[in-house]
Amino acid sequence: MNDLTPLRLTHATSAASQEPVRNLSRRGFLGAASGALLLGVELPVDPALAQAEGAAAIAPKPGTRIAAFLEIRPDGTVKLLSPFVEGGQGINTGLAQTIGEELDLEPSRFVVECAPPGPDYAVVNGLRLTGGSFSTRSSYAVMRRLGATAREMLLRAAAARLDVKQDTLTTSDGRVVHKASNRSLGYGELAEAALALLPREDVPLKDPKDFRYIGKPMARLDMRDKSTGKATYAIDLKVEGMLHAAVQHAPHLGTEPEALTNEAVVRAMPGVHSIHRLPGAVAVVADSWWRARKAVEALKVAWTEPAADGLATVSGTFSSAAMLAALKATREPGLSAEAEGDVAGAFAKASRVVEAEYDAPYLAHAQLEPPSSIARFNGDGTLDVWLPNQMPELFQSVAAKVAGIQPDAVRIHSPMLGGFFGRHFYYGSSNPFPQAILLAKATGRPVRVLWSREEEFGMDAVRPLGFARFRAALGADGMPLAIQTVAVGEGPIGRWFSSIFKAPVDSSVVEGLDKKPYAIPNRRLDYVKVAHPVTISFWRSVGHSMNDFFYESFLDEVAQAGGKDPFALRMALLKDSPRHATLLKVVAELAGGWKRGPFQAADGTRRARGVSMASPFGSETAAIAEVSLKDGEARVHDLWIAIDPGSIVNPAIVKRQVEGAAALGLSATLLEQVVYEGGTRQARNYDTYPILDRDRMPRVHVTIVESGAPMGGIGEPGLPGVPPAVVNAVAALTGRRVRSLPLAKEKLSGV
Amino acid sequence: MQTLTINGTRHDLDIEGDTPLLFVLRDTLGLTGTKYGCGIGQCGACTVILDGQATRSCQIPVESVGDAKITTIEAIGQDAVGKRVVEAWVGVQVPQCGYCQSGQVMAATALLQQNPRPTDGDIGQAMTNLCRCGTYNAIAAAVRQAAA
Ligand code: FES
Ligand code: FES
């Protein structure tokens, strides 16, 4: 009755073209189409617009209609409706800086909210999403222009009001000033008249040398609310008359509730309103969430049987170990993702061949806010849904499908996210909002569904388990002549966006293995698709989260086999790539010079360093980790990270994002894995799925290099360099190469 | 019937005694600044101050609270130490997603109320709440700043 399967995105709609976003093709994500693509889901406005007449029939060029973005209030503050959702990455502040710069308004006077669905907000090359580290780089030019255009309209309105020539007017932080007559008008007083004007398309932008806000470490807008408990997340919302639902999901993904054996007992529990069967789950609706949870956990459910065996579904014997074994056993020829030079020839004349296999586990997002959603059907047949999400239009479309109504009858509310890391895209049964809609429909009341942490660990869409096989041919001088790589598995782009991104090679599987800056003349990279039966997802830095670990660890193996220092080898291989060579030099300087070790530190511990590079999301990074061993565990003391995102908006935010991403990368390196046994996930909370704690947090030193290259991403690039840098240091300490994460799987000992 | 004293106000509540204090605060009283993260005492997002002690409210059945005085993040501005902690948090720009930060601020406040000059070791012992956004270093810096 409800379609909770992956979206088959059918009719792609072309949106008005807009300024191209450079560097998006890095991920093969958005660069392919010339006319930008909208997700082929039934975006609510499109059918309506197609039939509408007059002005409404012309879809606005995204990011240009001032009134869709800015509400200039009488008190001179500005409400900004953002295309993006804030989840700690600081995008609200970055937008306020960018628009405020051109509008001439102090960023702290912006109040930023995530905009409702609408074509105005499709500013990521015709799409709207918060992810892929796209937000700033995709919207920067558009948002500057928006601010400049709005300022010009305010000036024009003021000129009319004051009856002076426009070029005699200037602005000063929220006021239009006529110096000659010593008169001024606040933006708030002019807003109405200004918005009635036709925007000009040729307003000049500021010269970057005059920037007052862009490029400065401005304070973030939400710090006080977030330090005093006032920040509101989906989990904190309440609507009038709302009931609370708790769920129990099927132990095996894909099985269904068959019988409830103690329904009467549970119905009599305090506060229970009703009991429901949902696709792959049962729910209890009650007058409080705690009561609902107790009741649903008391519910005795007989579930349908999973398939006995195999990897095609999450069968009764499915395990992550079996899945990995299957990836490893795959020997089929792959699809070519990259081919350069004469690889076979290089291997034929190699004086040495190095081979290795690497793998990385399924990972949970483990964002601290458990997911929840509220659904409310209204008297007029419309539906309101409050839910954490990174792509409002997509969720609107799916919500409409689940509710059986038209998308334009669905209002999506997108609160601030309590961490996302890729968690809040649409992942079928990994999202609670379809349950909220079904329960609201069934009860005739607004319903909030909140997943307990245990249900979240059970249902979260996971970073795919991944595997890569490497061979390198070394010349007599110890330098690599060729690298041949096979990546086996499945990625989130292929799983969730295949109808838009039709390229046979899933970029989210090979990114980080391809397009390396190293001067290795002969290269070949193949992709072999092996589908996972589990729900897979984006996870901060996506394919890079494992592939840079694979590649940069293997490169250290190549260095060792060729008798080279890993830093020196990289430097040699970057001789034709000054941007990367610079970054490598910068990170070494930041770390007080390169030394691999092992060496004795001042505190008497025996330490070593590892180095790595990565090219994630249009940015470039170089990282060095300093590590010792304690009680069989790797202890990371310092991480030095140099990042070159081309240019930036807020250095303070950039540094914190890099530090946060590094922490997540370290967490995955040391501790994390989602383990399946007997078809079920083993860990259901942080006690059995440990994440990085304060005790394991290293010092993180970040430096930003602004090379002036096209603007790259920030939220994710800090992560990929960390796992290889740490593991390369561990290899120096132990004399052994760890090729499978996390490190916690084995006890480490020094040599 | 349970009687609780929260942020100086008495509340008489008709609620099962085994309900965790966390959900009474959030759902019954609407004090949503205190967060649910794990429900098993692992993450600290639900930290409140109970008679001066940082306490994980998901682990406290309401029936066990008795006369203890409960302070939540909503009352942080009414405490001199709490105010200093918030200023330090804002000054150091600690939060990212912010979800863990109510609990972090409460833990820091309890620490500094008891120990105005904590060593790094004291800070490490007291500040055990999880942060998925990796703000640990900023947290430590803010605690040191609030103590100074
Ligand atoms: S919610 Fe209480 S410790 Fe996590
Ligand atoms: S700031 Fe996001 S969990 Fe701590």
Tab-separated table of N, CA and C in Angstrom, chain A residues 228-336:
chain	number	residue	atom	x	y	z
A	228	THR	N	22.640	27.414	25.179
A	228	THR	CA	21.678	27.621	26.259
A	228	THR	C	20.440	26.741	26.118
A	229	GLY	N	20.511	25.765	25.229
A	229	GLY	CA	19.391	24.840	25.082
A	229	GLY	C	18.219	25.402	24.290
A	230	LYS	N	18.397	26.567	23.699
A	230	LYS	CA	17.258	27.179	22.989
A	230	LYS	C	17.142	26.737	21.532
A	231	ALA	N	18.218	26.214	20.999
A	231	ALA	CA	18.152	25.760	19.606
A	231	ALA	C	17.130	24.632	19.510
A	232	THR	N	16.316	24.681	18.481
A	232	THR	CA	15.217	23.722	18.355
A	232	THR	C	15.470	22.756	17.205
A	233	TYR	N	15.410	21.490	17.514
A	233	TYR	CA	15.611	20.420	16.527
A	233	TYR	C	14.272	19.714	16.293
A	234	ALA	N	14.230	18.863	15.315
A	234	ALA	CA	12.981	18.149	15.023
A	234	ALA	C	12.433	17.477	16.278
A	235	ILE	N	13.325	16.901	17.058
A	235	ILE	CA	12.908	16.136	18.232
A	235	ILE	C	12.222	17.016	19.283
A	236	ASP	N	12.422	18.324	19.219
A	236	ASP	CA	11.867	19.233	20.222
A	236	ASP	C	10.512	19.801	19.837
A	237	LEU	N	10.069	19.537	18.633
A	237	LEU	CA	8.858	20.197	18.143
A	237	LEU	C	7.608	19.531	18.698
A	238	LYS	N	6.587	20.331	18.775
A	238	LYS	CA	5.327	19.856	19.311
A	238	LYS	C	4.240	20.511	18.488
A	239	VAL	N	3.222	19.774	18.105
A	239	VAL	CA	2.080	20.452	17.494
A	239	VAL	C	0.840	20.105	18.305
A	240	GLU	N	-0.093	21.008	18.267
A	240	GLU	CA	-1.334	20.898	19.022
A	240	GLU	C	-1.989	19.529	18.799
A	241	GLY	N	-2.329	18.858	19.895
A	241	GLY	CA	-3.097	17.624	19.788
A	241	GLY	C	-2.303	16.416	19.320
A	242	MET	N	-0.975	16.509	19.354
A	242	MET	CA	-0.167	15.456	18.769
A	242	MET	C	-0.045	14.229	19.680
A	243	LEU	N	-0.083	13.070	19.054
A	243	LEU	CA	0.168	11.817	19.750
A	243	LEU	C	1.602	11.379	19.484
A	244	HIS	N	2.093	10.494	20.363
A	244	HIS	CA	3.478	10.039	20.243
A	244	HIS	C	3.509	8.579	19.825
A	245	ALA	N	4.396	8.286	18.884
A	245	ALA	CA	4.518	6.893	18.461
A	245	ALA	C	5.935	6.391	18.668
A	246	ALA	N	6.009	5.135	19.119
A	246	ALA	CA	7.295	4.441	19.171
A	246	ALA	C	7.153	3.194	18.313
A	247	VAL	N	8.253	2.759	17.736
A	247	VAL	CA	8.187	1.629	16.806
A	247	VAL	C	9.165	0.531	17.209
A	248	GLN	N	8.839	-0.630	16.734
A	248	GLN	CA	9.765	-1.771	16.828
A	248	GLN	C	9.888	-2.281	15.390
A	249	HIS	N	11.102	-2.292	14.888
A	249	HIS	CA	11.300	-2.728	13.509
A	249	HIS	C	11.553	-4.221	13.440
A	250	ALA	N	11.295	-4.751	12.259
A	250	ALA	CA	11.564	-6.168	12.028
A	250	ALA	C	13.049	-6.451	12.283
A	251	PRO	N	13.340	-7.579	12.902
A	251	PRO	CA	14.749	-7.889	13.164
A	251	PRO	C	15.556	-8.056	11.880
A	252	HIS	N	14.925	-8.574	10.838
A	252	HIS	CA	15.586	-8.685	9.537
A	252	HIS	C	14.950	-7.700	8.579
A	253	LEU	N	15.761	-6.885	7.968
A	253	LEU	CA	15.250	-5.934	6.988
A	253	LEU	C	14.462	-6.683	5.922
A	254	GLY	N	13.259	-6.216	5.664
A	254	GLY	CA	12.459	-6.851	4.612
A	254	GLY	C	11.426	-7.836	5.127
A	255	THR	N	11.479	-8.181	6.390
A	255	THR	CA	10.435	-9.049	6.932
A	255	THR	C	9.299	-8.189	7.488
A	256	GLU	N	8.162	-8.830	7.697
A	256	GLU	CA	6.952	-8.071	8.048
A	256	GLU	C	6.310	-8.651	9.306
A	257	PRO	N	5.569	-7.809	10.030
A	257	PRO	CA	4.861	-8.339	11.198
A	257	PRO	C	3.756	-9.289	10.737
A	258	GLU	N	3.700	-10.451	11.372
A	258	GLU	CA	2.725	-11.456	10.961
A	258	GLU	C	1.598	-11.528	11.978
A	259	ALA	N	1.982	-11.631	13.235
A	259	ALA	CA	0.971	-11.736	14.289
A	259	ALA	C	1.457	-11.017	15.540
A	260	LEU	N	0.512	-10.419	16.234
A	260	LEU	CA	0.812	-9.810	17.524
A	260	LEU	C	0.108	-10.678	18.559
A	261	THR	N	0.889	-11.245	19.472
A	261	THR	CA	0.271	-12.242	20.346
A	261	THR	C	-0.246	-11.676	21.658
A	262	ASN	N	0.140	-10.482	22.014
A	262	ASN	CA	-0.331	-9.930	23.295
A	262	ASN	C	-0.931	-8.544	23.120
A	263	GLU	N	-1.620	-8.372	22.022
A	263	GLU	CA	-2.153	-7.058	21.684
A	263	GLU	C	-3.053	-6.483	22.781
A	264	ALA	N	-3.919	-7.332	23.337
A	264	ALA	CA	-4.866	-6.841	24.334
A	264	ALA	C	-4.134	-6.325	25.566
A	265	VAL	N	-3.095	-7.052	25.976
A	265	VAL	CA	-2.317	-6.645	27.155
A	265	VAL	C	-1.671	-5.288	26.907
A	266	VAL	N	-1.109	-5.147	25.743
A	266	VAL	CA	-0.401	-3.900	25.437
A	266	VAL	C	-1.383	-2.741	25.302
A	267	ARG	N	-2.531	-3.034	24.720
A	267	ARG	CA	-3.517	-1.959	24.555
A	267	ARG	C	-3.965	-1.426	25.913
A	268	ALA	N	-3.908	-2.271	26.928
A	268	ALA	CA	-4.348	-1.849	28.270
A	268	ALA	C	-3.257	-1.121	29.042
A	269	MET	N	-2.077	-0.999	28.467
A	269	MET	CA	-0.994	-0.304	29.189
A	269	MET	C	-1.309	1.190	29.262
A	270	PRO	N	-0.725	1.876	30.286
A	270	PRO	CA	-1.100	3.279	30.504
A	270	PRO	C	-0.824	4.147	29.273
A	271	GLY	N	-1.794	4.948	28.948
A	271	GLY	CA	-1.613	5.959	27.908
A	271	GLY	C	-1.691	5.468	26.484
A	272	VAL	N	-1.855	4.146	26.303
A	272	VAL	CA	-1.818	3.626	24.937
A	272	VAL	C	-3.075	4.024	24.176
A	273	HIS	N	-2.899	4.546	23.013
A	273	HIS	CA	-4.002	4.966	22.151
A	273	HIS	C	-4.344	3.869	21.153
A	274	SER	N	-3.325	3.352	20.481
A	274	SER	CA	-3.600	2.324	19.475
A	274	SER	C	-2.316	1.621	19.047
A	275	ILE	N	-2.510	0.470	18.422
A	275	ILE	CA	-1.395	-0.365	17.970
A	275	ILE	C	-1.522	-0.515	16.460
A	276	HIS	N	-0.412	-0.439	15.773
A	276	HIS	CA	-0.464	-0.428	14.301
A	276	HIS	C	0.617	-1.318	13.700
A	277	ARG	N	0.265	-1.901	12.587
A	277	ARG	CA	1.276	-2.577	11.768
A	277	ARG	C	1.700	-1.624	10.663
A	278	LEU	N	2.993	-1.560	10.453
A	278	LEU	CA	3.540	-0.692	9.415
A	278	LEU	C	4.424	-1.560	8.523
A	279	PRO	N	4.790	-1.077	7.364
A	279	PRO	CA	5.729	-1.856	6.556
A	279	PRO	C	7.013	-2.122	7.342
A	280	GLY	N	7.278	-3.382	7.614
A	280	GLY	CA	8.521	-3.741	8.301
A	280	GLY	C	8.608	-3.323	9.748
A	281	ALA	N	7.478	-3.000	10.360
A	281	ALA	CA	7.539	-2.508	11.742
A	281	ALA	C	6.170	-2.590	12.396
A	282	VAL	N	6.165	-2.485	13.710
A	282	VAL	CA	4.921	-2.272	14.444
A	282	VAL	C	5.073	-0.983	15.245
A	283	ALA	N	3.961	-0.354	15.520
A	283	ALA	CA	4.015	0.913	16.244
A	283	ALA	C	2.961	0.937	17.330
A	284	VAL	N	3.284	1.612	18.419
A	284	VAL	CA	2.281	1.933	19.416
A	284	VAL	C	2.174	3.447	19.480
A	285	VAL	N	0.943	3.924	19.424
A	285	VAL	CA	0.686	5.353	19.557
A	285	VAL	C	0.130	5.567	20.960
A	286	ALA	N	0.683	6.559	21.659
A	286	ALA	CA	0.256	6.790	23.044
A	286	ALA	C	0.274	8.276	23.332
A	287	ASP	N	-0.080	8.614	24.571
A	287	ASP	CA	-0.136	10.043	24.918
A	287	ASP	C	1.224	10.596	25.320
A	288	SER	N	2.234	9.719	25.514
A	288	SER	CA	3.596	10.228	25.684
A	288	SER	C	4.540	9.226	25.032
A	289	TRP	N	5.716	9.720	24.682
A	289	TRP	CA	6.621	8.827	23.963
A	289	TRP	C	7.133	7.704	24.864
A	290	TRP	N	7.382	8.021	26.122
A	290	TRP	CA	7.911	6.979	26.994
A	290	TRP	C	6.903	5.824	27.142
A	291	ARG	N	5.641	6.204	27.266
A	291	ARG	CA	4.598	5.174	27.368
A	291	ARG	C	4.501	4.385	26.059
A	292	ALA	N	4.593	5.085	24.956
A	292	ALA	CA	4.537	4.402	23.662
A	292	ALA	C	5.706	3.430	23.534
A	293	ARG	N	6.870	3.859	23.977
A	293	ARG	CA	8.048	3.029	23.851
A	293	ARG	C	7.960	1.780	24.724
A	294	LYS	N	7.528	1.986	25.965
A	294	LYS	CA	7.389	0.821	26.840
A	294	LYS	C	6.411	-0.185	26.249
A	295	ALA	N	5.346	0.358	25.710
A	295	ALA	CA	4.305	-0.520	25.155
A	295	ALA	C	4.825	-1.253	23.922
A	296	VAL	N	5.491	-0.543	23.039
A	296	VAL	CA	5.911	-1.195	21.793
A	296	VAL	C	6.989	-2.233	22.089
A	297	GLU	N	7.778	-1.986	23.127
A	297	GLU	CA	8.798	-2.963	23.464
A	297	GLU	C	8.201	-4.179	24.171
A	298	ALA	N	7.019	-3.978	24.744
A	298	ALA	CA	6.336	-5.116	25.377
A	298	ALA	C	5.593	-5.971	24.355
A	299	LEU	N	5.400	-5.391	23.184
A	299	LEU	CA	4.609	-6.070	22.164
A	299	LEU	C	5.344	-7.322	21.668
A	300	LYS	N	4.629	-8.454	21.674
A	300	LYS	CA	5.238	-9.700	21.176
A	300	LYS	C	4.809	-9.877	19.720
A	301	VAL	N	5.785	-9.844	18.855
A	301	VAL	CA	5.492	-9.852	17.426
A	301	VAL	C	6.098	-11.091	16.780
A	302	ALA	N	5.307	-11.768	15.983
A	302	ALA	CA	5.866	-12.829	15.135
A	302	ALA	C	6.118	-12.215	13.766
A	303	TRP	N	7.326	-12.321	13.301
A	303	TRP	CA	7.708	-11.713	12.019
A	303	TRP	C	7.778	-12.790	10.945
A	304	THR	N	7.568	-12.401	9.720
A	304	THR	CA	7.776	-13.360	8.628
A	304	THR	C	9.252	-13.751	8.595
A	305	GLU	N	9.505	-14.907	8.024
A	305	GLU	CA	10.879	-15.415	8.000
A	305	GLU	C	11.688	-14.715	6.902
A	306	PRO	N	12.924	-14.394	7.188
A	306	PRO	CA	13.774	-13.899	6.105
A	306	PRO	C	14.186	-15.077	5.221
A	307	ALA	N	14.730	-14.793	4.050
A	307	ALA	CA	15.307	-15.864	3.235
A	307	ALA	C	16.316	-16.603	4.093
A	308	ALA	N	16.399	-17.901	3.885
A	308	ALA	CA	17.268	-18.700	4.742
A	308	ALA	C	18.736	-18.310	4.558
A	309	ASP	N	19.077	-17.952	3.365
A	309	ASP	CA	20.481	-17.885	3.010
A	309	ASP	C	20.751	-16.828	1.965
A	310	GLY	N	22.027	-16.547	1.770
A	310	GLY	CA	22.422	-15.762	0.606
A	310	GLY	C	22.616	-14.289	0.901
A	311	LEU	N	23.084	-13.590	-0.130
A	311	LEU	CA	23.423	-12.181	0.003
A	311	LEU	C	22.498	-11.290	-0.805
A	312	ALA	N	21.528	-11.913	-1.458
A	312	ALA	CA	20.618	-11.107	-2.271
A	312	ALA	C	19.688	-10.289	-1.384
A	313	THR	N	19.385	-10.806	-0.223
A	313	THR	CA	18.586	-10.078	0.767
A	313	THR	C	19.308	-10.183	2.105
A	314	VAL	N	18.769	-9.485	3.095
A	314	VAL	CA	19.322	-9.647	4.444
A	314	VAL	C	18.740	-10.957	4.981
A	315	SER	N	19.402	-12.035	4.646
A	315	SER	CA	18.883	-13.366	4.948
A	315	SER	C	19.200	-13.755	6.383
A	316	GLY	N	18.680	-14.891	6.763
A	316	GLY	CA	18.899	-15.381	8.114
A	316	GLY	C	20.359	-15.647	8.434
A	317	THR	N	21.170	-15.801	7.412
A	317	THR	CA	22.601	-16.037	7.674
A	317	THR	C	23.471	-14.897	7.174
A	318	PHE	N	22.841	-13.822	6.716
A	318	PHE	CA	23.643	-12.708	6.188
A	318	PHE	C	24.575	-12.167	7.270
A	319	SER	N	25.808	-11.905	6.880
A	319	SER	CA	26.729	-11.276	7.825
A	319	SER	C	27.640	-10.322	7.078
A	320	SER	N	28.176	-9.351	7.804
A	320	SER	CA	29.111	-8.436	7.154
A	320	SER	C	30.361	-9.191	6.730
A	321	ALA	N	30.734	-10.214	7.492
A	321	ALA	CA	31.914	-11.008	7.110
A	321	ALA	C	31.664	-11.735	5.788
A	322	ALA	N	30.444	-12.277	5.640
A	322	ALA	CA	30.130	-12.977	4.394
A	322	ALA	C	30.098	-12.003	3.226
A	323	MET	N	29.599	-10.798	3.508
A	323	MET	CA	29.536	-9.784	2.440
A	323	MET	C	30.942	-9.418	1.990
A	324	LEU	N	31.812	-9.214	2.963
A	324	LEU	CA	33.194	-8.883	2.612
A	324	LEU	C	33.835	-10.024	1.825
A	325	ALA	N	33.591	-11.242	2.278
A	325	ALA	CA	34.161	-12.395	1.570
A	325	ALA	C	33.681	-12.416	0.120
A	326	ALA	N	32.418	-12.053	-0.072
A	326	ALA	CA	31.879	-12.036	-1.440
A	326	ALA	C	32.555	-10.962	-2.285
A	327	LEU	N	32.792	-9.804	-1.691
A	327	LEU	CA	33.475	-8.744	-2.449
A	327	LEU	C	34.887	-9.209	-2.812
A	328	LYS	N	35.540	-9.818	-1.837
A	328	LYS	CA	36.916	-10.281	-2.073
A	328	LYS	C	36.972	-11.353	-3.141
A	329	ALA	N	35.929	-12.201	-3.178
A	329	ALA	CA	35.942	-13.331	-4.108
A	329	ALA	C	35.608	-12.898	-5.537
A	330	THR	N	35.139	-11.656	-5.680
A	330	THR	CA	34.729	-11.207	-7.012
A	330	THR	C	35.950	-11.006	-7.898
A	331	ARG	N	35.984	-11.728	-8.976
A	331	ARG	CA	37.121	-11.636	-9.883
A	331	ARG	C	36.688	-11.215	-11.280
A	332	GLU	N	35.421	-10.872	-11.399
A	332	GLU	CA	34.939	-10.495	-12.728
A	332	GLU	C	35.670	-9.262	-13.234
A	333	PRO	N	35.744	-9.148	-14.549
A	333	PRO	CA	36.310	-7.909	-15.077
A	333	PRO	C	35.373	-6.758	-14.759
A	334	GLY	N	35.937	-5.634	-14.478
A	334	GLY	CA	35.091	-4.514	-14.096
A	334	GLY	C	34.825	-3.567	-15.243
A	335	LEU	N	34.107	-2.531	-14.932
A	335	LEU	CA	33.921	-1.422	-15.866
A	335	LEU	C	35.095	-0.474	-15.687
A	336	SER	N	35.568	0.053	-16.762
A	336	SER	CA	36.728	0.922	-16.657
A	336	SER	C	36.325	2.293	-16.130
